[in-house]
Short mmCIF file of C-alpha atoms in Angstrom, two decimals:
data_model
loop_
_atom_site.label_atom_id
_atom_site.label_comp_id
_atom_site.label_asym_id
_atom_site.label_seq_id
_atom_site.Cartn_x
_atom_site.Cartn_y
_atom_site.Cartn_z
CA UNK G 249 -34.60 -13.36 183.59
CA UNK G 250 -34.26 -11.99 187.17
CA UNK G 251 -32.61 -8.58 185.52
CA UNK G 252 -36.56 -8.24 183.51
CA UNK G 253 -38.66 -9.58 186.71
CA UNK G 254 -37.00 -7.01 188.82
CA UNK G 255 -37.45 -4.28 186.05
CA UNK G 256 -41.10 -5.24 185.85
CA UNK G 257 -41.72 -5.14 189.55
CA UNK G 258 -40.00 -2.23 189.16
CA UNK G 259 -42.41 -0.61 186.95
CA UNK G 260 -45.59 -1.82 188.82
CA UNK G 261 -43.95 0.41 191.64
CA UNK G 262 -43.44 3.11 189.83
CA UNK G 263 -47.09 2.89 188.36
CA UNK G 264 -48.84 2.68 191.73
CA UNK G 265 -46.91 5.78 192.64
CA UNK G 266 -47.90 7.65 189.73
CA UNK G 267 -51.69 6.62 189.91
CA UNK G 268 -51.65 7.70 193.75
CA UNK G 269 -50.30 10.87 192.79
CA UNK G 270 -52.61 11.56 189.63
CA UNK G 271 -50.20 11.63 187.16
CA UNK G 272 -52.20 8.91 184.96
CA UNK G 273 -55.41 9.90 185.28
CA UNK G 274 -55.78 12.50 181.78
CA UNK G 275 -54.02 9.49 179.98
CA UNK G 276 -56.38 7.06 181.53
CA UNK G 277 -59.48 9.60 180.50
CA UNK G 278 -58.63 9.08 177.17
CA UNK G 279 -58.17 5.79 176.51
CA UNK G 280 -61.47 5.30 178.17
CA UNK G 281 -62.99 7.56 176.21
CA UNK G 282 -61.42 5.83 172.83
CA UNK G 283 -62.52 2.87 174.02
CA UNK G 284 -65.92 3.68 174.55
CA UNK G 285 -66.75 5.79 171.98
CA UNK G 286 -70.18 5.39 170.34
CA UNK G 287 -68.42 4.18 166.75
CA UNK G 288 -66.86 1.22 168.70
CA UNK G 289 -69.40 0.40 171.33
CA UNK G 290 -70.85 -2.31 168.84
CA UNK G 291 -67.75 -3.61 167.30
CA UNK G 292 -66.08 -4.19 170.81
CA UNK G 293 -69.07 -5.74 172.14
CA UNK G 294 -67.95 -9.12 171.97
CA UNK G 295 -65.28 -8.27 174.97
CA UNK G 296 -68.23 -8.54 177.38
CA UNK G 297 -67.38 -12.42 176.36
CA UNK G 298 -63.95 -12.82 176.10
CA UNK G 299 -63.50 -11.06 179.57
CA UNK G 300 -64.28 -14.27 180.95
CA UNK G 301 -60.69 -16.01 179.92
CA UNK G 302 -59.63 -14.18 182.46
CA UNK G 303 -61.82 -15.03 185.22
CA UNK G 304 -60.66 -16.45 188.36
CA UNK G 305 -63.25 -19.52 187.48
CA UNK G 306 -61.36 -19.93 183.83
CA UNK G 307 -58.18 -19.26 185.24
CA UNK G 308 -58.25 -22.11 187.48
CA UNK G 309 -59.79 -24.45 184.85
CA UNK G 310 -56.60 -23.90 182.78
CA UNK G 311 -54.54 -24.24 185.38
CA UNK G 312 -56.19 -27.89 186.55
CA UNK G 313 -55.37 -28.61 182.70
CA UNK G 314 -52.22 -27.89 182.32
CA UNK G 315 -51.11 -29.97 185.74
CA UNK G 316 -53.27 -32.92 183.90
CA UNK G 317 -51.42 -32.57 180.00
CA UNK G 318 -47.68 -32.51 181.95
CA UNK G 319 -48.92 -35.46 183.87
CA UNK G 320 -49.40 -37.45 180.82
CA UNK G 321 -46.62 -35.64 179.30
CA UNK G 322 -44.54 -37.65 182.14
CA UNK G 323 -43.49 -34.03 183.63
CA UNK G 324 -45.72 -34.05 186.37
CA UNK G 325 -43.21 -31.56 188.60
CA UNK G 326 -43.61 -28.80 185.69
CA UNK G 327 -47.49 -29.43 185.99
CA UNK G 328 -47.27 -28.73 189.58
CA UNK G 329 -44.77 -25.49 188.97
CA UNK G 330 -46.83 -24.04 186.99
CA UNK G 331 -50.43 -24.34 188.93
CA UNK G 332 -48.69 -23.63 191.64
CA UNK G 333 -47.19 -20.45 190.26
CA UNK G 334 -50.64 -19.28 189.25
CA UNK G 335 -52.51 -19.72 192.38
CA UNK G 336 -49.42 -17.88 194.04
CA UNK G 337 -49.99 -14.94 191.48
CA UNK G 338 -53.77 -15.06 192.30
CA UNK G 339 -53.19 -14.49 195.96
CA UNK G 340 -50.34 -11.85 195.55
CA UNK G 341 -52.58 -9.72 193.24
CA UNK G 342 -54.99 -9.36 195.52
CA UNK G 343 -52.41 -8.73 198.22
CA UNK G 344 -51.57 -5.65 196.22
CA UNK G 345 -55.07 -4.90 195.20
CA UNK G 346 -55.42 -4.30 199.22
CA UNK G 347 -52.12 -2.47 199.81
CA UNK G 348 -52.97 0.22 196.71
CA UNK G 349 -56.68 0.63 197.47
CA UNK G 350 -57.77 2.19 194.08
CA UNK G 351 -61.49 2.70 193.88
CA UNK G 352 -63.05 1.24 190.74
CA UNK G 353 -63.27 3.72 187.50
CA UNK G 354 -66.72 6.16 188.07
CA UNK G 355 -66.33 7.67 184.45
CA UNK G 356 -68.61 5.67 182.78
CA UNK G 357 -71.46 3.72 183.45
CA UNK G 358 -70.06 0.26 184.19
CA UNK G 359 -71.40 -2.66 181.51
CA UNK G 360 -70.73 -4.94 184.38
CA UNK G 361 -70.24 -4.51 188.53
CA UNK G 362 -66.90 -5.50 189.94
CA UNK G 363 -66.32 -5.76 193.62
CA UNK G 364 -63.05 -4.54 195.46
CA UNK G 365 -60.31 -2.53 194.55
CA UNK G 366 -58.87 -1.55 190.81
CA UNK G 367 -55.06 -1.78 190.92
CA UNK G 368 -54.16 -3.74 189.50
CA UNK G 369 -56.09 -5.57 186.89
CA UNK G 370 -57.00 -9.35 188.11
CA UNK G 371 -58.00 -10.30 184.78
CA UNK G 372 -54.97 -8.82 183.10
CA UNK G 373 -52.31 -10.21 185.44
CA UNK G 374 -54.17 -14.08 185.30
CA UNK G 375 -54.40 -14.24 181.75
CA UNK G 376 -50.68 -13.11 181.43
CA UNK G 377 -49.57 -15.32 184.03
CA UNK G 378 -51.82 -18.69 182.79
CA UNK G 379 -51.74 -17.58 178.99
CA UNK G 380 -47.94 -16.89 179.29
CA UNK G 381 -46.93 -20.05 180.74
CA UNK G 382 -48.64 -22.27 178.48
CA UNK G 383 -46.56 -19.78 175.91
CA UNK G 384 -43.48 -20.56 177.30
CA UNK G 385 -44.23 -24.44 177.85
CA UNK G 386 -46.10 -24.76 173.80
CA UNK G 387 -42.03 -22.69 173.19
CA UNK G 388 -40.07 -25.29 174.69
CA UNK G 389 -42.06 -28.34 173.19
CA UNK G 390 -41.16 -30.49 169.82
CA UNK G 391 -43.90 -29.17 167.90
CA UNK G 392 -42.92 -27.35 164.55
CA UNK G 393 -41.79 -23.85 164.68
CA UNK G 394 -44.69 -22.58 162.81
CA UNK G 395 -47.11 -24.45 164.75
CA UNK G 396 -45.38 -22.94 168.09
CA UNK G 397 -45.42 -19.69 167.06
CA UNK G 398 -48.68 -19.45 165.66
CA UNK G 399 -50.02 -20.84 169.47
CA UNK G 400 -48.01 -17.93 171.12
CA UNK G 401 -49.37 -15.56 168.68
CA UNK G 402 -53.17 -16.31 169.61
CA UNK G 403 -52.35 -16.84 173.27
CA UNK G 404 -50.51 -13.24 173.08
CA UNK G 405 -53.78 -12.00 171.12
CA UNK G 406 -56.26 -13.25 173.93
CA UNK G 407 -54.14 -11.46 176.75
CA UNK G 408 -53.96 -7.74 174.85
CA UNK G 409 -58.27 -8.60 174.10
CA UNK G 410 -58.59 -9.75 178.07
CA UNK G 411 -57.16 -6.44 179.24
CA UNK G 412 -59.22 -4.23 176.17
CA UNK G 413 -62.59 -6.02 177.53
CA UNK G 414 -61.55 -4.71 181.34
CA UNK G 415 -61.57 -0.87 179.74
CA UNK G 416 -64.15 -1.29 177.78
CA UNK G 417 -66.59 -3.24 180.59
CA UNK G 418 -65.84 0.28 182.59
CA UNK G 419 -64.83 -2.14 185.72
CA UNK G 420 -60.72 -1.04 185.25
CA UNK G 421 -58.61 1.63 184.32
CA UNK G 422 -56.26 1.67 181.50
CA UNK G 423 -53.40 1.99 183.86
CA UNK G 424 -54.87 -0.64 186.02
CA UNK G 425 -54.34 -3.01 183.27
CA UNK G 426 -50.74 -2.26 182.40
CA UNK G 427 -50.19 -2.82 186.12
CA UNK G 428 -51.49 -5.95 185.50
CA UNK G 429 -49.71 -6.99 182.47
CA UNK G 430 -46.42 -5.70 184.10
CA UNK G 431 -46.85 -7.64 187.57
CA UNK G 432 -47.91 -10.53 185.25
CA UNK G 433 -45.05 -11.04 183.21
CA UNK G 434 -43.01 -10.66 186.23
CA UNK G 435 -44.39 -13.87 187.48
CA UNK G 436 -43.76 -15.66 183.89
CA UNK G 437 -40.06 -14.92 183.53
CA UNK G 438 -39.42 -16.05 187.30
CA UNK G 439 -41.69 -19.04 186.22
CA UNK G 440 -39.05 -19.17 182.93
CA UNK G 441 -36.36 -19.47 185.20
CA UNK G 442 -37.02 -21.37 187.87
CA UNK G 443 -37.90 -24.11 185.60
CA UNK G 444 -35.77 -23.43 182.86
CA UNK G 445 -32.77 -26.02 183.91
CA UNK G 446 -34.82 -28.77 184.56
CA UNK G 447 -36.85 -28.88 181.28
CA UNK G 448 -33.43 -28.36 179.70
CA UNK G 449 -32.19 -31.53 181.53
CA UNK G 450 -35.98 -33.34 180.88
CA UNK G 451 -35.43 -32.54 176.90
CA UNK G 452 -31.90 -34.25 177.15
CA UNK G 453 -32.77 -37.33 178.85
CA UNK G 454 -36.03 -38.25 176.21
CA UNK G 455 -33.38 -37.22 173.37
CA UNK G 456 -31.18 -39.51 174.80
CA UNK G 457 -34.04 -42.20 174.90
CA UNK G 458 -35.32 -41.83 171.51
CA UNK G 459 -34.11 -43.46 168.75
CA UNK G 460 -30.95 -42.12 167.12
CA UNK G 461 -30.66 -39.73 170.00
CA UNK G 462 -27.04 -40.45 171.46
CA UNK G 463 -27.37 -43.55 171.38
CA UNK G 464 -24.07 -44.05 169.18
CA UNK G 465 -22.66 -41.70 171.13
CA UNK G 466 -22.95 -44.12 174.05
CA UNK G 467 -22.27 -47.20 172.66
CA UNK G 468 -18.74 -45.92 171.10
CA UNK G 469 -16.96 -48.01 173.84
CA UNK G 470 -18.72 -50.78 173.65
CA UNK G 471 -17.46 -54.21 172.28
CA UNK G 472 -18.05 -54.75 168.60
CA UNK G 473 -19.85 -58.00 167.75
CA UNK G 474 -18.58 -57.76 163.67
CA UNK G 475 -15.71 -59.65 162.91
CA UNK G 476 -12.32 -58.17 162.88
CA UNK G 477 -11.07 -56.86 159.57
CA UNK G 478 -8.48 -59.54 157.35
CA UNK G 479 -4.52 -58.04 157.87
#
């Protein structure tokens, strides 16, 4: 997991350096022009709602939930990891927001005004980071594999529509959005494994609990109370 954190920081480098030499600015033209051509401008309309699962506001809602569903889930210190890890991504996307200082996109008129700088993407790295931790805790729960995968699948869906609305709104370039994705899913493999051991270890204790969970396994040493076979 660190290997693919560092190669994603790695790329959000990389990026930066490319943007502030100009490199992805005729890709960037393009997508904003697909984006906003006149055949999709009603069709994509809807993003001017959706952007808001990716609002700081939103973002923080989900965030208070999740701390409240691994309290009752009796995992209150995963809760805590992970609203902790997304406030910390909050404040260190902003951080490089200020470092970069890329002006917001003047192609297009904007649908909406955004304050501050572009690079990267607020909404994009949030979503990733909030979206992609409740992936990785609905991943690591007992619900059926179906069930699990069909959550991740919508989850994954609402983070690639977050970062489309961002284009489309004119407030972001298309770049500016990768950056975010990338810096994003950075923070959710260091979230996988910093808390990887001890859900591992919180999985093996309610097993052990449960009914039929290694409970035999335990008692294998323990003095029978049937009487002893006849010789």
């Amino acid at each position: 997991m660190l290997l693919l954190a560092g190669l994603c920081l790695l790329s959000v480098v990389v990026l930066a350096m490319l943007i502030e030499a100009g490199a992805t600015r005729s890709l960037d033209v393009a997508i904003i022009d697909a984006v906003r051509s006149p055949g999709l401008v009603t069709p994509l309309s809807p993003l001017t709602q959706v952007t808001n699962l990716g609002s700081t506001v939103w973002i923080t809602g989900v965030s208070l939930a999740v701390l409240a569903m691994e309290v009752v889930a009796r995992r209150p210190w995963l809760g805590v990891a992970a609203a902790a890890t997304i406030g910390l991504a909050s404040l260190g996307n902003g951080l490089v927001k200020e470092l970069v200082h890329r002006v917001r996109p003047d192609l297009l008129p904007p649908i909406e005004i955004e304050r501050g700088y572009s690079f990267p993407s607020g909404h994009s790295a949030l979503s990733m980071v909030a979206y992609g931790i409740i992936a990785v805790l609905i991943l690591r729960s007992r619900l059926p594999s179906w069930v699990r995968w069909l959550v991740v699948a919508i989850l994954a869906l609402v983070i690639g529509l977050v970062g489309i609305s961002r284009v489309y709104l004119g407030v972001h370039y298309p770049s500016d959005v990768l950056g975010g994705w990338l810096a994003g899913g950075m923070v959710v493999l260091l979230f996988v494994g910093a808390t990887r051991a001890q859900s591992a270890g919180q999985f093996s204790r309610e097993a052990s609990r449960s009914p039929g969970g290694g409970g035999a396994v335990a008692d294998r040493g323990a003095p029978r109370s049937d009487p002893p076979a006849p010789e």
